[in-house]
Each structure stands twice: as structure tokens, then as C-alpha cells.
Coordinates of C-alpha atoms in Angstrom, one line a residue:
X166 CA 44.4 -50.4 -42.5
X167 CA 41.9 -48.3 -43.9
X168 CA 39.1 -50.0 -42.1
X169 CA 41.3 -49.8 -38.9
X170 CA 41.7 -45.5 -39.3
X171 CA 38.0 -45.2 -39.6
X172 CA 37.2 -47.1 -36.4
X173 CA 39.6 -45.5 -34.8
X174 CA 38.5 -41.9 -35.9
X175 CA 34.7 -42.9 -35.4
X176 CA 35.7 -44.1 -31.7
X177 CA 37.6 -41.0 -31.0
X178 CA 34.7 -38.7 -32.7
X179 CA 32.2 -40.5 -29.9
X180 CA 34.7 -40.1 -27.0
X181 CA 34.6 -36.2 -27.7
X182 CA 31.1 -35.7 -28.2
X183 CA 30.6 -37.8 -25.0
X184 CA 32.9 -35.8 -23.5
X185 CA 31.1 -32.3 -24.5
X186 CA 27.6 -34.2 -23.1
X187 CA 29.5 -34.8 -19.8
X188 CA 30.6 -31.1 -20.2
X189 CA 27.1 -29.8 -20.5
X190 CA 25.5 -31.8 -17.8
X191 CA 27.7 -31.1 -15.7
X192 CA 27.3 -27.2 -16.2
X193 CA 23.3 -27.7 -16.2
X194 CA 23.8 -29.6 -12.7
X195 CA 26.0 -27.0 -11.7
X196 CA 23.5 -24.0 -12.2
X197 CA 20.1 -26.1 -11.2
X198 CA 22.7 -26.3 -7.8
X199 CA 23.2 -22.7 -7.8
X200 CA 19.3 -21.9 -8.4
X201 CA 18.2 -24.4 -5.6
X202 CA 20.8 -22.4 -3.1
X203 CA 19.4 -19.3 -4.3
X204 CA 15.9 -20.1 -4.1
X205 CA 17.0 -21.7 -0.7
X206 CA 19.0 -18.4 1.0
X207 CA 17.2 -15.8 -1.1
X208 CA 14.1 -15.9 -3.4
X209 CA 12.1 -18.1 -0.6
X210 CA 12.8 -16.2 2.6
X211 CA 12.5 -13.0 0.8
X212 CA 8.3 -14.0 -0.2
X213 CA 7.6 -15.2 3.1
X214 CA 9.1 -11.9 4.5
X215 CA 7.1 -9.5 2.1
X216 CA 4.1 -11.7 2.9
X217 CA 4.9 -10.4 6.7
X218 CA 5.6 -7.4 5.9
X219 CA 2.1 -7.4 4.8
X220 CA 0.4 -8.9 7.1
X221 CA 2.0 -6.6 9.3
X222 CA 0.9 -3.2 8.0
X223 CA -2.9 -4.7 7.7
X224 CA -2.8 -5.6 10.7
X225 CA -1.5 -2.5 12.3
X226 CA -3.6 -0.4 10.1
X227 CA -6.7 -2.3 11.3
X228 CA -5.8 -2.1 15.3
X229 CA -5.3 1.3 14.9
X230 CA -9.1 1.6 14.0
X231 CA -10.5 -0.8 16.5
X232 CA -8.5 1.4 19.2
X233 CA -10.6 4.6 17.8
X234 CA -13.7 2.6 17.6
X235 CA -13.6 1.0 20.7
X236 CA -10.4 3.0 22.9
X237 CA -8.9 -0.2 24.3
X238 CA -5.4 -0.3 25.6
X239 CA -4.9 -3.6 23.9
X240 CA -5.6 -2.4 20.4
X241 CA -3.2 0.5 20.7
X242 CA -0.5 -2.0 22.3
X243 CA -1.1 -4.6 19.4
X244 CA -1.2 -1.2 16.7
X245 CA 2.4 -0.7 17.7
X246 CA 3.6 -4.4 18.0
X247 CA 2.8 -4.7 15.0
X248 CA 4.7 -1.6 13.6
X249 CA 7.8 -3.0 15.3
X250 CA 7.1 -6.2 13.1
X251 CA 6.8 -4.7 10.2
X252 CA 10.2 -2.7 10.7
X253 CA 12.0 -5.8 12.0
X254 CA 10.9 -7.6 8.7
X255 CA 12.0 -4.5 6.5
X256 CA 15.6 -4.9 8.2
X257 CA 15.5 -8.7 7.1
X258 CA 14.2 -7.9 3.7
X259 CA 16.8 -4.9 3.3
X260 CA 19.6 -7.2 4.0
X261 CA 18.6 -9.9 1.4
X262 CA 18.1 -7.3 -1.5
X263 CA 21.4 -6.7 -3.4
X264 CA 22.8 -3.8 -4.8
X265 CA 21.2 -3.9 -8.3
X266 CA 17.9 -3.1 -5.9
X267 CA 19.1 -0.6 -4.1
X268 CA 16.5 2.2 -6.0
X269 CA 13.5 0.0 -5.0
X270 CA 15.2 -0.5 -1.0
X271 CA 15.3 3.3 -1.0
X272 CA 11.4 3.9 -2.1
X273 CA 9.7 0.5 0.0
X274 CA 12.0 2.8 3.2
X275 CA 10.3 5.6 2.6
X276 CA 7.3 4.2 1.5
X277 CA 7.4 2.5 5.6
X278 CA 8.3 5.6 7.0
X279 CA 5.5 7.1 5.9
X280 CA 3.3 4.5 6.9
X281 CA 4.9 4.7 10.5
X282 CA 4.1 8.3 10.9
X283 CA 0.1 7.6 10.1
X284 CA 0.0 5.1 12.3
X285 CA 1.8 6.5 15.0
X286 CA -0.2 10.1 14.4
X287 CA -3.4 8.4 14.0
X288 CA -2.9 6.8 17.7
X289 CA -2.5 9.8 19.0
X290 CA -5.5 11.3 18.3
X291 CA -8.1 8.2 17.4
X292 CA -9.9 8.2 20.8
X293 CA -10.1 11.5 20.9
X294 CA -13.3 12.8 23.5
X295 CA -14.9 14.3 19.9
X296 CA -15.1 11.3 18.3
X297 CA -15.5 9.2 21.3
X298 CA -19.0 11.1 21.5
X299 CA -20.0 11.7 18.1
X300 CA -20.2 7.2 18.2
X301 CA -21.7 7.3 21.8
X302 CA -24.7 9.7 20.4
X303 CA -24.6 7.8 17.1
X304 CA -25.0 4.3 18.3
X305 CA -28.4 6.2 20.6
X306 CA -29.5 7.8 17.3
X307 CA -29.6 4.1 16.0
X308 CA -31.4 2.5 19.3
X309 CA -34.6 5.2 18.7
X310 CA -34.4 4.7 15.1
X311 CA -34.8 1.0 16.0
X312 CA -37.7 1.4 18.6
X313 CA -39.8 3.4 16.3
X314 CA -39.1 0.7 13.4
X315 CA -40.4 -2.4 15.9
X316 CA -43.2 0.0 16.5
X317 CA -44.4 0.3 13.5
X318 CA -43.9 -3.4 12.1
X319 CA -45.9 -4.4 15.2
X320 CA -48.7 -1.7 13.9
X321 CA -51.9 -3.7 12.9
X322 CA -52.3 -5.0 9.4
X323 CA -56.0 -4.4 8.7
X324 CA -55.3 -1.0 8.3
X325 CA -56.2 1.0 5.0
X326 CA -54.1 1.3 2.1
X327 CA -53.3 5.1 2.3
X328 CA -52.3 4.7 6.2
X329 CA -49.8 1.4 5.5
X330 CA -48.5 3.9 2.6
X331 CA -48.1 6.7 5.6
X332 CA -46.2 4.1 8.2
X333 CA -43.6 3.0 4.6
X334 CA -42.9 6.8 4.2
X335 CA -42.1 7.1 8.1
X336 CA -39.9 4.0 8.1
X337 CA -38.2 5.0 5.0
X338 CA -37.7 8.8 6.2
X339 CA -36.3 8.1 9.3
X340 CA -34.0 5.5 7.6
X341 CA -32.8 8.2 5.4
X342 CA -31.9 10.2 8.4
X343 CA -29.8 8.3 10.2
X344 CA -27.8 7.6 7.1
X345 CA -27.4 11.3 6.3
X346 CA -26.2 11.9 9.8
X347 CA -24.1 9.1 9.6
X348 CA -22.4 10.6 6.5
X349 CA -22.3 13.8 7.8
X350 CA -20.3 12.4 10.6
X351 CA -17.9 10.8 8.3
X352 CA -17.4 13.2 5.6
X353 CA -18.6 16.5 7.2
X354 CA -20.3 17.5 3.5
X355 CA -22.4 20.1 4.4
X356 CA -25.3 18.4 1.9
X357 CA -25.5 15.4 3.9
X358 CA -26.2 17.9 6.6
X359 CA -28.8 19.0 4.8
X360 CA -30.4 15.7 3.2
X361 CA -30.8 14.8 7.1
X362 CA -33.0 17.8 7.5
X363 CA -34.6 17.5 4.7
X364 CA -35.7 14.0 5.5
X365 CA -36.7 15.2 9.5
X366 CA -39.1 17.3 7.9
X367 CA -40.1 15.3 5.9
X368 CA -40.9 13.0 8.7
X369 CA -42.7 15.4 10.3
X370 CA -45.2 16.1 8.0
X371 CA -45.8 12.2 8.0
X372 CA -45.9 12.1 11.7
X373 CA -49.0 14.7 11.6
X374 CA -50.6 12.8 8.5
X375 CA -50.7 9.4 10.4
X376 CA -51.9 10.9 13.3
X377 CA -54.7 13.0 11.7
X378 CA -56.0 9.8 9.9
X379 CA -55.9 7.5 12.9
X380 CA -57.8 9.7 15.3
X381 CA -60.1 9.8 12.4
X382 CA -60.3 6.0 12.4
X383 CA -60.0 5.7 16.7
X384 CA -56.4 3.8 16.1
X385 CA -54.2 6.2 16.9
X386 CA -51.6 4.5 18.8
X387 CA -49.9 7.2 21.1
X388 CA -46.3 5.0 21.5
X389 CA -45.6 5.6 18.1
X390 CA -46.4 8.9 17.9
X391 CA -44.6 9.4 21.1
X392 CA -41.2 7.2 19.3
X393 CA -41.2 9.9 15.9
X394 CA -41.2 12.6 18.1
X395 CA -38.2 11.4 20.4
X396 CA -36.7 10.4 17.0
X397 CA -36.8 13.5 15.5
X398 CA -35.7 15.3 18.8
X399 CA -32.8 12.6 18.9
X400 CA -31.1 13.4 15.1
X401 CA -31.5 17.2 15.8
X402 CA -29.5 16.8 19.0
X403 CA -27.0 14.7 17.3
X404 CA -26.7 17.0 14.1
X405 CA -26.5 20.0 16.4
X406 CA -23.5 18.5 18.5
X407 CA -21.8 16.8 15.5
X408 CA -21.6 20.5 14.0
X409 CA -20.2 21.9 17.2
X410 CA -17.8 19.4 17.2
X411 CA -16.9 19.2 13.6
X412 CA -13.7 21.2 13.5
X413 CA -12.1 18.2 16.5
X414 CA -13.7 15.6 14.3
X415 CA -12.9 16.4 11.3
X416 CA -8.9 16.5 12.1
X417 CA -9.3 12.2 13.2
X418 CA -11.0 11.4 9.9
X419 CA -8.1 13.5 8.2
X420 CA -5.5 11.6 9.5
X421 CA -7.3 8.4 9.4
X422 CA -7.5 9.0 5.6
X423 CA -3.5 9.3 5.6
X424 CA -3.6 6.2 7.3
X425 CA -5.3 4.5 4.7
X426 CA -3.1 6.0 1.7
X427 CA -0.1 5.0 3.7
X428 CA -1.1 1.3 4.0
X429 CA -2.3 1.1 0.4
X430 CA 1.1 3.1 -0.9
X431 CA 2.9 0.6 0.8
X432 CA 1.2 -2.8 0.2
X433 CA 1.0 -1.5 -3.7
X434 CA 4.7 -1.2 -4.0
X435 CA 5.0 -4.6 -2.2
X436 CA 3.1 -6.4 -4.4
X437 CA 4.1 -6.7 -7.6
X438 CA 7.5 -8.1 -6.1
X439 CA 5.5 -10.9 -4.5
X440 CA 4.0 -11.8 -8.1
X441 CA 7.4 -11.7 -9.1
X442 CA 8.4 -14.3 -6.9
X443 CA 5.2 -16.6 -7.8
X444 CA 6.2 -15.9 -11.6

């Protein structure tokens, strides 16, 4: 009887820890259920629609530039298409954030408002006649830089030591100006101005030198004398008319940089909820 009461209790002390197994399981299968549905209808969608989102702000930031570089219809079009994307995908995301987000939904909408007033001001003004002009005279400030470097390279070799030193210090000089103007175009610092100047007179004074020394030596070779001079005529013209100009130019570069600290505000806040999702 004894023996009998011990089985029976064993048996019964079995049934009920198999039963709290079955319990358990079935509560783990239920929540891996719950977490597949919610990766399914939330967590996924809600990565691939940040990802959009941006995608969508790069690519609306970077149109916008290409439409003041270049002031095609079909950069300024695809600017704003994909503005609309990126507010269309906001309205998706908004909708799958719950109310426990509802701080973070308020600052990633102000955060694209923002970001849609740069974009949208930027447009306005990025081909602007100024700037369209300043890039026009830049881009011929780089073809006679260009010439008078072939020029040179093509100078004979057999030359003496303290001419080939002259021809370096003309190159390198009239390298140096086109990168001052070229900064003085983008940033308007008056000591880029001046750098520039600095480095035409520089050039200058070079010019005479290599002239003086190859008359001396019956080498002179007039084309490149002629190409410094139309150089150096060339930059002043363009530093001349960029500072005339400045006041237009400098208002497309300001908004330009608000375009850039709008896209980076946004895609900052956007990120660290992506690497939440890859976590």
C-alpha cells in the first residue's frame, strides 16, 4: 500500500511539472508569436521607412546643389520630388510610432520642417545670375590657368637649373591663385582675397625674372609670356567682379549652409533609431 501511495504521488508530481513545462512553452510560443507580428507590422517597416526617409533628404539636399551648379529644370523638379518623398514617408513613420514616442514624433517634425524650408529657400535663389557668373568666370580662370601650365611643361628641358626653378615658382604661384580666388568665392574671407594678390604679384615678379634670363640666353618663348600675362589679367578681372558681386553671392552660400545643417540635423536625429533597430 505504501509502495502503491508513492507511485501514485511520484506519477502525479510528474503530471504537474509536465503540466507547468506545457505552461511555459506555451507562453514562450505565445510571445516569440507576438514578437514575429511585431517585427512583421512594426519594427521592420519602420527601418526600411527611416532608411527612405534618408535617402530622401540626401537626395534632395544633393539635387538642390546640382540645380545651382548646373540650373537644370530637372534637378529642381527631382529636388522637390524628393521633398514630397520624404514627407510622405514621415506620415507613414508618424503613424507607426506609438504614444510612448510621441516627444521624439514632435522633434524628427520639426526637425523636417526645417529641412523643408532650406530646401525650398535654397531653390529659390541657387541659380541666381550672381552665382551663375561668378562659376562661368571661374571655370575661364581655370582654362588660362591650364594653358599656361601645358605651356610650361612643354618648355624645353635643357634649360639651366635657376630658370627650371623660375618656371616651378610660376606654376606653383599661379596654382596658388586660383585656389585663393576659389576660396574667396566660397567663403568671401577677405584674406583669401588677399592671399590671391599676394600670389599675382608674386607671379609677376617671376614673369619678369624668366623673361630677363631667357632673352639673356635667346630662349625666350613669347607664348608663355604672352599666357602669364592673360593669367594675371584673368584673376584680377574675376576678383574684381566676385567683390562687386559679393553681397548677391554671399546670401546663396548663406542659405546653402542652412541647407547643409538642416540635412545633417535631420539624418542625426534619424540615426540612432536606425541602430536601434539593427541592435
Amino acid at each position: 500500500m505504501k509502495i502503491r501511495g508513492l507511485l501514485l504521488t511520484s506519477f502525479a508530481m510528474i503530471t504537474v511539472v509536465m503540466g507547468i513545462v506545457a505552461y511555459l512553452g506555451h507562453l514562450h510560443i505565445t510571445e516569440t508569436a507576438q514578437s514575429m507580428r511585431t517585427l512583421r507590422t512594426q519594427d521592420t517597416p519602420a527601418l526600411t521607412t527611416l532608411l527612405e526617409m534618408t535617402a530622401a533628404t540626401r537626395r534632395a539636399s544633393i539635387k538642390a546643389i546640382e540645380f545651382s551648379m548646373h540650373g537644370e529644370e530637372r534637378d529642381h523638379a527631382k529636388a522637390h520630388e524628393a521633398l514630397v518623398q520624404l514627407n510622405e514617408l514621415y506620415a507613414t513613420y508618424r503613424d507607426i510610432l506609438n504614444e510612448e514616442e510621441s516627444a521624439f514624433r514632435e522633434q524628427l517634425s520639426s526637425h523636417i520642417e526645417r529641412f523643408n524650408r532650406s530646401v525650398r529657400s535654397y531653390l529659390e535663389v541657387a541659380h541666381d545670375s550672381a552665382v551663375a557668373e561668378t562659376l562661368d568666370e571661374q571655370q575661364g580662370l581655370h582654362t588660362s590657368r591650364s594653358r599656361l601650365v601645358k605651356l610650361i611643361k612643354n618648355e624645353p628641358t635643357d634649360i639651366s637649373l635657376q630658370q627650371a626653378n623660375n618656371l616651378l615658382l610660376i606654376k606653383s604661384e599661379a596654382r596658388k591663385v586660383s585656389i585663393k580666388t576659389v576660396e574667396y568665392a566660397l567663403r568671401g574671407e577677405e584674406a583669401d582675397r588677399e592671399k590671391a594678390k599676394g600670389a599675382m604679384d608674386v607671379l609677376r615678379v617671376a614673369k619678369l625674372r624668366y623673361q630677363r634670363e631667357a632673352q639673356a640666353t635667346g630662349r625666350l618663348n613669347p607664348a608663355l609670356g604672352n599666357a602669364i600675362h592673360d593669367y594675371l589679367a584673368v584673376s584680377a578681372d574675376y576678383l574684381e567682379r566676385l567683390s562687386q558681386r559679393r553681397h548677391a553671392v554671399d546670401s546663396v552660400y548663406d542659405k546653402e549652409s542652412d541647407l547643409h545643417t538642416g540635412r545633417k540635423t535631420l539624418i542625426k536625429a534619424l540615426y540612432p533609431v536606425i541602430d536601434q533597430h539593427y541592435a
